[in-house]
């Protein structure tokens, strides 16, 4: 069974803290993505990666960075968390073939106080 | 500029009846359109897709219709079941960039 695993389901952090969200996929997919989901705004793309060491900005990259040192792992980093980064964060991967279907992890609910 | 729009934030349907969820898009270069279903505290799961060269795709109780001239697609669920209650996201795929662009979602509630 294919799987995208996000390391933390729920996190509570304080303003200014550095936050790491980890994501691992076991499908040998080339592409990996980080989205955030907010009520009324849908899923918005933060960053994505087509290959190891590669990264591309999505629609809302400000305040975030990413790291992809290995093909199966894609990390999202909040250098200095702020309250407006309280959100549900979703990692996804795709093979880049067919319909472009994404496989999502279960999400990480981050609350910044 | 929102390229994929779901103008109805919520929909309530009685069990056994048809649910119709709508989606509009602006970019005629999209290659595929996909529907995802999302329960609270879970990641979205793929439901059904349609290629831009087709106008209908059916999978069990789920059918997606594509009207390219109107840049409109819809998801039909027949018959609706209480377990279908979730948020449904429409997404469009640009295979040149390997990105999915999502709509804002429609919350479907199916009541007995």
PDB file of C-alpha atoms in Angstrom, chain B:
ATOM      1  CA  UNK B   1      -6.223  35.237  -9.647  1.00  0.00           C
ATOM      2  CA  UNK B   2      -8.072  32.018  -8.879  1.00  0.00           C
ATOM      3  CA  UNK B   3      -7.720  29.639 -11.822  1.00  0.00           C
ATOM      4  CA  UNK B   4      -9.997  26.989 -10.319  1.00  0.00           C
ATOM      5  CA  UNK B   5     -13.177  28.076  -8.573  1.00  0.00           C
ATOM      6  CA  UNK B   6     -15.777  26.299  -6.523  1.00  0.00           C
ATOM      7  CA  UNK B   7     -18.458  28.882  -5.935  1.00  0.00           C
ATOM      8  CA  UNK B   8     -20.590  26.862  -3.531  1.00  0.00           C
ATOM      9  CA  UNK B   9     -18.910  26.532  -0.138  1.00  0.00           C
ATOM     10  CA  UNK B  10     -21.500  24.039   1.069  1.00  0.00           C
ATOM     11  CA  UNK B  11     -24.204  21.670  -0.140  1.00  0.00           C
ATOM     12  CA  UNK B  12     -26.765  19.677   1.789  1.00  0.00           C
ATOM     13  CA  UNK B  13     -28.455  16.643   0.200  1.00  0.00           C
ATOM     14  CA  UNK B  14     -30.789  13.963   1.440  1.00  0.00           C
ATOM     15  CA  UNK B  15     -29.540  10.375   1.484  1.00  0.00           C
ATOM     16  CA  UNK B  16     -30.407   8.531  -1.737  1.00  0.00           C
ATOM     17  CA  UNK B  17     -30.639  11.664  -3.848  1.00  0.00           C
ATOM     18  CA  UNK B  18     -28.118  13.080  -6.306  1.00  0.00           C
ATOM     19  CA  UNK B  19     -25.312  15.389  -5.183  1.00  0.00           C
ATOM     20  CA  UNK B  20     -23.931  17.750  -7.821  1.00  0.00           C
ATOM     21  CA  UNK B  21     -20.737  19.625  -7.083  1.00  0.00           C
ATOM     22  CA  UNK B  22     -19.568  22.276  -9.515  1.00  0.00           C
ATOM     23  CA  UNK B  23     -16.221  23.700 -10.530  1.00  0.00           C
ATOM     24  CA  UNK B  24     -15.152  26.393 -12.992  1.00  0.00           C
ATOM     25  CA  UNK B  25     -11.715  27.081 -14.413  1.00  0.00           C
ATOM     26  CA  UNK B  26     -10.084  29.783 -16.466  1.00  0.00           C
ATOM     27  CA  UNK B  27      -7.058  28.166 -18.113  1.00  0.00           C
ATOM     28  CA  UNK B  28      -7.891  26.208 -21.267  1.00  0.00           C
ATOM     29  CA  UNK B  29      -4.449  24.553 -21.193  1.00  0.00           C
ATOM     30  CA  UNK B  30      -5.223  22.255 -18.263  1.00  0.00           C
ATOM     31  CA  UNK B  31      -4.689  18.596 -19.193  1.00  0.00           C
ATOM     32  CA  UNK B  32      -6.628  16.762 -16.482  1.00  0.00           C
ATOM     33  CA  UNK B  33      -9.218  17.575 -13.888  1.00  0.00           C
ATOM     34  CA  UNK B  34      -9.410  15.697 -10.622  1.00  0.00           C
ATOM     35  CA  UNK B  35     -11.718  15.485  -7.646  1.00  0.00           C
ATOM     36  CA  UNK B  36     -10.456  14.862  -4.136  1.00  0.00           C
ATOM     37  CA  UNK B  37     -12.412  14.077  -1.006  1.00  0.00           C
ATOM     38  CA  UNK B  38     -11.259  15.168   2.431  1.00  0.00           C
ATOM     39  CA  UNK B  39     -12.478  14.167   5.869  1.00  0.00           C
ATOM     40  CA  UNK B  40     -11.566  16.319   8.896  1.00  0.00           C
ATOM     41  CA  UNK B  41      -8.061  15.702  10.274  1.00  0.00           C
ATOM     42  CA  UNK B  42      -7.134  13.542   7.272  1.00  0.00           C
ATOM     43  CA  UNK B  43      -5.323  14.175   4.015  1.00  0.00           C
ATOM     44  CA  UNK B  44      -7.275  14.458   0.763  1.00  0.00           C
ATOM     45  CA  UNK B  45      -7.872  11.229  -1.125  1.00  0.00           C
ATOM     46  CA  UNK B  46      -8.216  10.946  -4.872  1.00  0.00           C
ATOM     47  CA  UNK B  47     -11.729  10.246  -6.089  1.00  0.00           C
ATOM     48  CA  UNK B  48     -11.969  10.480  -9.869  1.00  0.00           C
ATOM     49  CA  UNK B  49     -10.351  12.295 -12.781  1.00  0.00           C
ATOM     50  CA  UNK B  50     -11.099  13.219 -16.369  1.00  0.00           C
ATOM     51  CA  UNK B  51      -8.827  14.003 -19.274  1.00  0.00           C
ATOM     52  CA  UNK B  52      -9.372  17.296 -21.085  1.00  0.00           C
ATOM     53  CA  UNK B  53     -10.104  15.340 -24.271  1.00  0.00           C
ATOM     54  CA  UNK B  54     -13.118  13.594 -22.755  1.00  0.00           C
ATOM     55  CA  UNK B  55     -16.479  14.883 -21.576  1.00  0.00           C
ATOM     56  CA  UNK B  56     -17.502  12.178 -19.135  1.00  0.00           C
ATOM     57  CA  UNK B  57     -15.919   9.659 -16.812  1.00  0.00           C
ATOM     58  CA  UNK B  58     -17.799   7.292 -14.555  1.00  0.00           C
ATOM     59  CA  UNK B  59     -16.691   5.194 -11.599  1.00  0.00           C
ATOM     60  CA  UNK B  60     -19.443   3.494  -9.655  1.00  0.00           C
ATOM     61  CA  UNK B  61     -21.611   6.120  -7.965  1.00  0.00           C
ATOM     62  CA  UNK B  62     -19.330   8.943  -9.129  1.00  0.00           C
ATOM     63  CA  UNK B  63     -19.464  10.629 -12.537  1.00  0.00           C
ATOM     64  CA  UNK B  64     -17.523  13.663 -13.653  1.00  0.00           C
ATOM     65  CA  UNK B  65     -18.705  15.773 -16.577  1.00  0.00           C
ATOM     66  CA  UNK B  66     -16.514  18.235 -18.444  1.00  0.00           C
ATOM     67  CA  UNK B  67     -17.833  21.088 -20.566  1.00  0.00           C
ATOM     68  CA  UNK B  68     -14.778  22.619 -22.207  1.00  0.00           C
ATOM     69  CA  UNK B  69     -16.610  25.393 -24.006  1.00  0.00           C
ATOM     70  CA  UNK B  70     -18.006  26.617 -20.692  1.00  0.00           C
ATOM     71  CA  UNK B  71     -14.801  25.766 -18.771  1.00  0.00           C
ATOM     72  CA  UNK B  72     -16.956  23.941 -16.288  1.00  0.00           C
ATOM     73  CA  UNK B  73     -16.913  20.528 -14.674  1.00  0.00           C
ATOM     74  CA  UNK B  74     -19.215  18.814 -12.249  1.00  0.00           C
ATOM     75  CA  UNK B  75     -19.143  15.783 -10.002  1.00  0.00           C
ATOM     76  CA  UNK B  76     -22.328  13.763  -9.647  1.00  0.00           C
ATOM     77  CA  UNK B  77     -22.793  11.336  -6.773  1.00  0.00           C
ATOM     78  CA  UNK B  78     -25.741   8.982  -7.146  1.00  0.00           C
ATOM     79  CA  UNK B  79     -27.120   7.828  -4.787  1.00  0.00           C
ATOM     80  CA  UNK B  80     -25.663   9.979  -2.051  1.00  0.00           C
ATOM     81  CA  UNK B  81     -24.776   8.269   1.219  1.00  0.00           C
ATOM     82  CA  UNK B  82     -24.044   9.690   4.690  1.00  0.00           C
ATOM     83  CA  UNK B  83     -20.432   8.483   4.347  1.00  0.00           C
ATOM     84  CA  UNK B  84     -20.052  10.885   1.403  1.00  0.00           C
ATOM     85  CA  UNK B  85     -20.223  13.806   3.830  1.00  0.00           C
ATOM     86  CA  UNK B  86     -16.833  15.507   3.430  1.00  0.00           C
ATOM     87  CA  UNK B  87     -15.144  18.443   1.741  1.00  0.00           C
ATOM     88  CA  UNK B  88     -14.677  17.968  -1.997  1.00  0.00           C
ATOM     89  CA  UNK B  89     -11.883  19.718  -3.843  1.00  0.00           C
ATOM     90  CA  UNK B  90     -11.733  20.196  -7.567  1.00  0.00           C
ATOM     91  CA  UNK B  91      -8.216  20.348  -9.017  1.00  0.00           C
ATOM     92  CA  UNK B  92      -6.704  21.013 -12.428  1.00  0.00           C
ATOM     93  CA  UNK B  93      -3.477  19.539 -13.675  1.00  0.00           C
ATOM     94  CA  UNK B  94      -0.947  21.270 -15.865  1.00  0.00           C
ATOM     95  CA  UNK B  95       1.295  18.401 -16.983  1.00  0.00           C
ATOM     96  CA  UNK B  96       3.906  20.840 -18.254  1.00  0.00           C
ATOM     97  CA  UNK B  97       4.587  21.917 -14.670  1.00  0.00           C
ATOM     98  CA  UNK B  98       3.415  18.791 -12.800  1.00  0.00           C
ATOM     99  CA  UNK B  99       1.387  20.976 -10.496  1.00  0.00           C
ATOM    100  CA  UNK B 100      -2.183  20.634  -9.317  1.00  0.00           C
ATOM    101  CA  UNK B 101      -4.178  23.786  -8.767  1.00  0.00           C
ATOM    102  CA  UNK B 102      -7.008  23.363  -6.286  1.00  0.00           C
ATOM    103  CA  UNK B 103     -10.333  25.069  -5.816  1.00  0.00           C
ATOM    104  CA  UNK B 104     -11.504  26.283  -2.414  1.00  0.00           C
ATOM    105  CA  UNK B 105     -13.642  23.214  -1.725  1.00  0.00           C
ATOM    106  CA  UNK B 106     -17.316  22.419  -1.205  1.00  0.00           C
ATOM    107  CA  UNK B 107     -18.521  20.885   2.032  1.00  0.00           C
ATOM    108  CA  UNK B 108     -21.103  18.209   1.287  1.00  0.00           C
ATOM    109  CA  UNK B 109     -23.451  17.049   3.986  1.00  0.00           C
ATOM    110  CA  UNK B 110     -25.672  14.045   3.297  1.00  0.00           C
ATOM    111  CA  UNK B 111     -28.470  13.707   5.832  1.00  0.00           C
ATOM    112  CA  UNK B 112     -30.762  10.701   6.424  1.00  0.00           C
TER     113      UNK B 112
END
